[in-house]
Coordinates of C-alpha atoms and ligand atoms in Angstrom, one line a residue:
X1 CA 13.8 5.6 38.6
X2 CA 10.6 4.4 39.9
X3 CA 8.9 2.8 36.5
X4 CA 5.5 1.5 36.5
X5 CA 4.3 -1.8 34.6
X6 CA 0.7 -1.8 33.2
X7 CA -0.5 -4.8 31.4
X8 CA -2.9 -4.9 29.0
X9 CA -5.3 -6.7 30.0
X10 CA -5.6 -9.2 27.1
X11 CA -3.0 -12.8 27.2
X12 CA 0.4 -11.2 27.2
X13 CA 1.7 -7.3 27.1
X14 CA 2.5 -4.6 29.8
X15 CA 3.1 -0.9 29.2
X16 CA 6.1 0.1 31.0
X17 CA 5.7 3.3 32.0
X18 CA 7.9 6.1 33.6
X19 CA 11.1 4.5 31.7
X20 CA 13.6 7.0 30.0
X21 CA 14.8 5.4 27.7
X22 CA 16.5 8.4 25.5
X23 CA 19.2 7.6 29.3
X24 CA 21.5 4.6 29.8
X25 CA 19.1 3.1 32.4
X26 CA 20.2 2.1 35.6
X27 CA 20.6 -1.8 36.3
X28 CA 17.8 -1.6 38.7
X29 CA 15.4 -0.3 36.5
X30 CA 16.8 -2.6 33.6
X31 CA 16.0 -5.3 35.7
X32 CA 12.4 -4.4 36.6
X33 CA 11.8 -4.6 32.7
X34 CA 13.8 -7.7 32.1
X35 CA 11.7 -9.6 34.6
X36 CA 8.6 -7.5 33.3
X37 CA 9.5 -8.6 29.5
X38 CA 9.8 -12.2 30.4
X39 CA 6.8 -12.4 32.4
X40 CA 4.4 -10.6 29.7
X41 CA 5.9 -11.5 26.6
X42 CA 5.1 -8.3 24.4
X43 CA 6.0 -4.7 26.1
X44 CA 5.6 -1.3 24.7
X45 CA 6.9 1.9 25.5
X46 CA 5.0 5.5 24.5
X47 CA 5.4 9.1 24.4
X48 CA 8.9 10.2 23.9
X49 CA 10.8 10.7 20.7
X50 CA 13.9 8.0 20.7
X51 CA 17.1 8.0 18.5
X52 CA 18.4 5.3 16.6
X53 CA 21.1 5.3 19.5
X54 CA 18.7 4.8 22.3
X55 CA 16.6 1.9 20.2
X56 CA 20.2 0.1 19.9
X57 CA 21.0 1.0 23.7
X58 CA 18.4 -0.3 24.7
X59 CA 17.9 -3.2 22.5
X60 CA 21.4 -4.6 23.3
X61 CA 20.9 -4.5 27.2
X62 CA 19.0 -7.6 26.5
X63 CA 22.0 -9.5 24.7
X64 CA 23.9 -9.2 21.4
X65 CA 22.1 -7.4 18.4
X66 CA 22.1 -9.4 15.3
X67 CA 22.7 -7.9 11.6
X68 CA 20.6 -9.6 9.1
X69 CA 22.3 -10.9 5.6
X70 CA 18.9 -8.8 3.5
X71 CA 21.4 -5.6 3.4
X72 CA 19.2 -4.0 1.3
X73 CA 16.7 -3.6 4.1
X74 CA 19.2 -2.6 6.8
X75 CA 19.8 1.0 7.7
X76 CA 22.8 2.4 6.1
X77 CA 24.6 3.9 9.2
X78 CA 23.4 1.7 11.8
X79 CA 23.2 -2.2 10.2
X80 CA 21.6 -3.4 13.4
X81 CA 18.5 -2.0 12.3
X82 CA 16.3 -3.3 9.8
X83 CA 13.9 -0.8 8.2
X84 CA 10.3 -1.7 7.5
X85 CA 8.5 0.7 5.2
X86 CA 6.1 1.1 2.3
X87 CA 7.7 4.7 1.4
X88 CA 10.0 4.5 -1.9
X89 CA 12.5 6.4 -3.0
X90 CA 13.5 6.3 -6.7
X91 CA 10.9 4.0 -7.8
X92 CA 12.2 1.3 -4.5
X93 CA 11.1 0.4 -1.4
X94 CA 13.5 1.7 1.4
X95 CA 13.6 -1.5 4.1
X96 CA 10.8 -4.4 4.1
X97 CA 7.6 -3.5 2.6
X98 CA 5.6 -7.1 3.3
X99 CA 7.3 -7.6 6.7
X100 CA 4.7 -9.8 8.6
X101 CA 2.1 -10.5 5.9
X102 CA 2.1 -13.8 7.9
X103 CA 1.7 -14.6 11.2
X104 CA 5.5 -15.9 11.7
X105 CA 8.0 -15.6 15.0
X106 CA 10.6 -13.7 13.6
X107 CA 14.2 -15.9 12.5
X108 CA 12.4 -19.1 13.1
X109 CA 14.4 -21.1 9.8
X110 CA 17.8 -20.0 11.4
X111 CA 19.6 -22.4 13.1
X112 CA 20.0 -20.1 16.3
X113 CA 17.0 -17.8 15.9
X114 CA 16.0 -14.3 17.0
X115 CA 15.9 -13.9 20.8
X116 CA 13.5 -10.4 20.8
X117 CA 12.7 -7.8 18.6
X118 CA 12.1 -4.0 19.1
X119 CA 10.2 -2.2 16.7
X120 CA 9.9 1.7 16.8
X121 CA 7.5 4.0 14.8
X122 CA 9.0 6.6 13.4
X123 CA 6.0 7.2 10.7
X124 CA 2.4 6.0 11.3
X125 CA -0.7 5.4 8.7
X126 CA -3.0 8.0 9.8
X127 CA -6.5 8.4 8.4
X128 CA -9.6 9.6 10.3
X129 CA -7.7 10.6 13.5
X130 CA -7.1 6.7 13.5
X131 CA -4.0 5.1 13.0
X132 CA -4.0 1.9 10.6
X133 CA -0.9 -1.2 10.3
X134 CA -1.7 -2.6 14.0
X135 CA 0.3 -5.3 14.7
X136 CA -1.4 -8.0 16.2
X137 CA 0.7 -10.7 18.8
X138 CA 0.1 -14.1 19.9
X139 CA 1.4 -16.1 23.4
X140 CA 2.3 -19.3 22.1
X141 CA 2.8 -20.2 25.8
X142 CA -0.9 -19.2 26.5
X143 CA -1.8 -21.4 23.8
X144 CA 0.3 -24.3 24.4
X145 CA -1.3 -24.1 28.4
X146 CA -4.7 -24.2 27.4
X147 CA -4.3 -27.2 24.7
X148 CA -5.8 -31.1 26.5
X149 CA -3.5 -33.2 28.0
X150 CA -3.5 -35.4 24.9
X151 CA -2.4 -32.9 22.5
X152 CA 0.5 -31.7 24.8
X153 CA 1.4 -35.6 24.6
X154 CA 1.3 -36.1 21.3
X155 CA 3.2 -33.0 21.0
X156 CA 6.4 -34.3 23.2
X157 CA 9.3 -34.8 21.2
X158 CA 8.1 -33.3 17.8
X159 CA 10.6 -31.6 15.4
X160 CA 9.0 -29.3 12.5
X161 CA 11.3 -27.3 9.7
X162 CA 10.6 -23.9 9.7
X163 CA 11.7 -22.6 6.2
X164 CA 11.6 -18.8 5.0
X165 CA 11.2 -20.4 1.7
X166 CA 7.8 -21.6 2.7
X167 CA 7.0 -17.8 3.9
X168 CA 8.1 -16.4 -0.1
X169 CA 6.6 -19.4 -2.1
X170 CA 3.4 -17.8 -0.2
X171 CA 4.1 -14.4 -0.8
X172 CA 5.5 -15.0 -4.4
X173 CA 2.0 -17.1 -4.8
X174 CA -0.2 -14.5 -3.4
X175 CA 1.0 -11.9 -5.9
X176 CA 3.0 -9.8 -3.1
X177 CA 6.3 -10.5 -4.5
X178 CA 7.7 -11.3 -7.5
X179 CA 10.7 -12.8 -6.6
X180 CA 12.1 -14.1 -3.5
X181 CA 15.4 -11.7 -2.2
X182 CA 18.7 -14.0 -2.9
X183 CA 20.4 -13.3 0.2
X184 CA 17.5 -14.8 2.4
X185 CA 18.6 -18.0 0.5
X186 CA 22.1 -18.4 2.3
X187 CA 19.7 -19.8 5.3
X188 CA 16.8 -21.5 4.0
X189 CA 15.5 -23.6 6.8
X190 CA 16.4 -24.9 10.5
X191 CA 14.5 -27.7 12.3
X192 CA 13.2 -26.8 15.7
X193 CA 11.2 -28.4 18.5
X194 CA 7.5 -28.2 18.1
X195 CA 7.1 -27.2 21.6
X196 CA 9.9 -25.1 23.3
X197 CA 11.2 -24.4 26.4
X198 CA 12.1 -21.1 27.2
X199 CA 15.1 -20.2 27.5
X200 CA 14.9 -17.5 30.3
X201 CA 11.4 -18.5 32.1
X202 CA 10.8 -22.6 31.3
X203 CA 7.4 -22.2 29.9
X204 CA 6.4 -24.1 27.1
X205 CA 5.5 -22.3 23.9
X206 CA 4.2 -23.6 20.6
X207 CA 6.6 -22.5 18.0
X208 CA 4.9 -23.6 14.7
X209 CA 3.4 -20.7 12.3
X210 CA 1.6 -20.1 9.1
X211 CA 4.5 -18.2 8.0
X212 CA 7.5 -20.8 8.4
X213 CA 6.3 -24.3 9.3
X214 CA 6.5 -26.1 6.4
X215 CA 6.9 -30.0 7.9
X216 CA 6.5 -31.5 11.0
X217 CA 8.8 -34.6 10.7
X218 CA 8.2 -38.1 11.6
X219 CA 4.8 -38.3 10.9
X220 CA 3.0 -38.0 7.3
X221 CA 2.7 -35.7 5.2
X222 CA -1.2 -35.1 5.3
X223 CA -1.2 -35.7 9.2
X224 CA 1.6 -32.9 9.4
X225 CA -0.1 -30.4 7.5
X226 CA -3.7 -30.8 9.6
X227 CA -1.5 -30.3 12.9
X228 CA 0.0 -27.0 11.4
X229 CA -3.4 -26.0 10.4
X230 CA -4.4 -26.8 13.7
X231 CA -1.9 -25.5 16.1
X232 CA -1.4 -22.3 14.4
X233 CA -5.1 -21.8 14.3
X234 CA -4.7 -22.8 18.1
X235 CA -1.8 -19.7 19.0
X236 CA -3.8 -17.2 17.4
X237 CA -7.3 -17.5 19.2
X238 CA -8.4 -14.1 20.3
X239 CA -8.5 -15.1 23.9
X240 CA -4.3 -15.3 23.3
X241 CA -3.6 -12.2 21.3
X242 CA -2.9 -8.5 21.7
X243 CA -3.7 -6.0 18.8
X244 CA -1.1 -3.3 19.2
X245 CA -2.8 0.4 17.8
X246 CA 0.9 2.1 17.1
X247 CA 1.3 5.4 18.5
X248 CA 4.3 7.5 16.4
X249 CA 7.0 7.1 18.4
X250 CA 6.1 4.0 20.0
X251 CA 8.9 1.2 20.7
X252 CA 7.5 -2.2 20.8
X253 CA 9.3 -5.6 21.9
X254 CA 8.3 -9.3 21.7
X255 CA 9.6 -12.2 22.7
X256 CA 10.1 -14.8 19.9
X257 CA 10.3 -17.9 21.5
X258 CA 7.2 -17.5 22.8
X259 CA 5.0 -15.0 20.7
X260 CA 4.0 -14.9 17.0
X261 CA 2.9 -12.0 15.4
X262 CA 1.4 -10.3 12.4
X263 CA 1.1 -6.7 10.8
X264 CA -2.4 -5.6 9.4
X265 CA -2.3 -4.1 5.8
X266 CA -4.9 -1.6 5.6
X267 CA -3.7 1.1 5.0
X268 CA -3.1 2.7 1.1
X269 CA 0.3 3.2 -0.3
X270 CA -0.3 6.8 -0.1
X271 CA -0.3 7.0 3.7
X272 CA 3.4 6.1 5.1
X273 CA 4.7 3.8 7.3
X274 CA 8.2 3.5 8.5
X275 CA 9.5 1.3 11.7
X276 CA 13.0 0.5 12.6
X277 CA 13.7 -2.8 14.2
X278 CA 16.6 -4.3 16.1
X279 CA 17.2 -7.9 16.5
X280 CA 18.9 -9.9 20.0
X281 CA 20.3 -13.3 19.0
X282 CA 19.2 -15.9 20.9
X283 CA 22.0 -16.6 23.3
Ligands
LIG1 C1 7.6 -7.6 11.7 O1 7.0 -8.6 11.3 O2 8.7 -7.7 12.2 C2 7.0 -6.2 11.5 C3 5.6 -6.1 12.0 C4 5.0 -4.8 11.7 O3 5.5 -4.1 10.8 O4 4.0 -4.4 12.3

């Protein structure tokens, strides 16, 4: 099937159009996407109604799907998705209801973390013919290309911890939480280059973010907080971002070795929102 790759325009993401992906797609076409994905780090497809069979399908044509330990969140028939939603249901929230209040690259305190991510609207915000709860992505590759020579030096051989108890003491702190989910606990923190290679296309991506990095090691302390500040502030420069406007329907996928992202909040409790994502491990 002839499909057609469309990119956006802005630092990474393509539409990939012409794809039926409700099908088992044909290895050609799964490779056109595979190199598409790779090459433009955030793709999206639009306009056609998918299952939670087809999201998995799909999603595990790029490698194995992971389940994540926060059962609560996960979908009770299909465990490889995780549900992110503000709609409740007797008095609770029915999957993840501050997923990406931070810019963060998804799994980044595991020890093997996240590969990509596909996230599907099934429900959209909608006020004013608009819809609200973009979510906005970053190219940490982008970023990393356009820092000086003597950054990119000082950078070689850094390790930082990346700690998804950093991510709750700031969500506890700004009043979004209460308390911080137990099972999340299990896996606190992973140390990770500061700049990585990719795995599949050899760029080098920054992979430090407000959400996770909580240390870059070797260095001091006050020096390794002003280079977070710095680098993070660095990957999320307009000139390297994408703002996704969801369509219903829409499936989205990142890369997260080499992308960061964040979802807006502006939209009132009242108006729902509900995504399913699945989850490749890194392989
Ligand atoms: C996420 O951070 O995985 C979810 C982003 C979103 O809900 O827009």
């Amino acid at each position: 099937m002839p499909i057609q790759v469309k990119p956006t325009g802005a630092a990474l993401g393509a539409e990939i159009i012409g794809a039926d992906l409700t099908q088992p797609l044909d290895d050609a076409t799964f490779a056109q996407i595979h190199a598409a994905f790779y090459q433009y780090e955030v793709l999206y497809f639009r306009g056609r109604e998918l299952s939670d069979e087809d999201h998995i399908r799909f999603s595990a044509r790029f490698g194995e799907l992971r389940k994540l330990k926060i059962t609560k969140q996960l979908h009770v028939e299909h465990p490889e998705i995780f549900v992110i939603s503000n709609i409740k249901k007797n008095g609770e929230h029915i999957g993840s209801y501050d997923a990406g209040i931070f810019w963060h690259t998804d799994g980044a305190y595991l020890a093997n973390p996240h590969a990509v991510s596909a996230l599907r609207a099934l429900e959209v915000p909608e006020q004013n013919g608009r819809v609200l709860g973009d979510t906005n992505f970053a190219s940490t590759s982008a970023a990393y290309d356009a820092l000086p020579q003597s950054m990119k030096k000082r950078l070689d051989g850094l390790m930082a911890v990346q700690s998804i108890m950093h991510r709750l003491k700031q969500t506890v702190e700004s009043g979004i939480k209460k308390d911080y989910n137990e099972a999340v606990k299990a896996d606190p923190e992973a140390t990770h280059p500061l700049v990585r290679v990719h795995p599949v296309n050899g760029r080098k991506c920054l992979y430090v973010t407000e959400g996770y990095t909580s240390r870059i090691l070797g260095i001091p302390e006050d020096e390794s907080r002003d280079l977070i500040k710095e680098l993070t502030a660095q990957c999320v420069k307009p000139e390297f971002t994408y703002l996704h406007n969801w369509r219903k329907h829409d499936l989205v996928m990142w890369d997260d070795c080499s992308t960061q992202h964040k979802a807006t909040f502006d939209y009132p409790e009242t108006l729902p929102r509900l995504m399913h994502r699945t989850t490749v491990v890194a392989a």
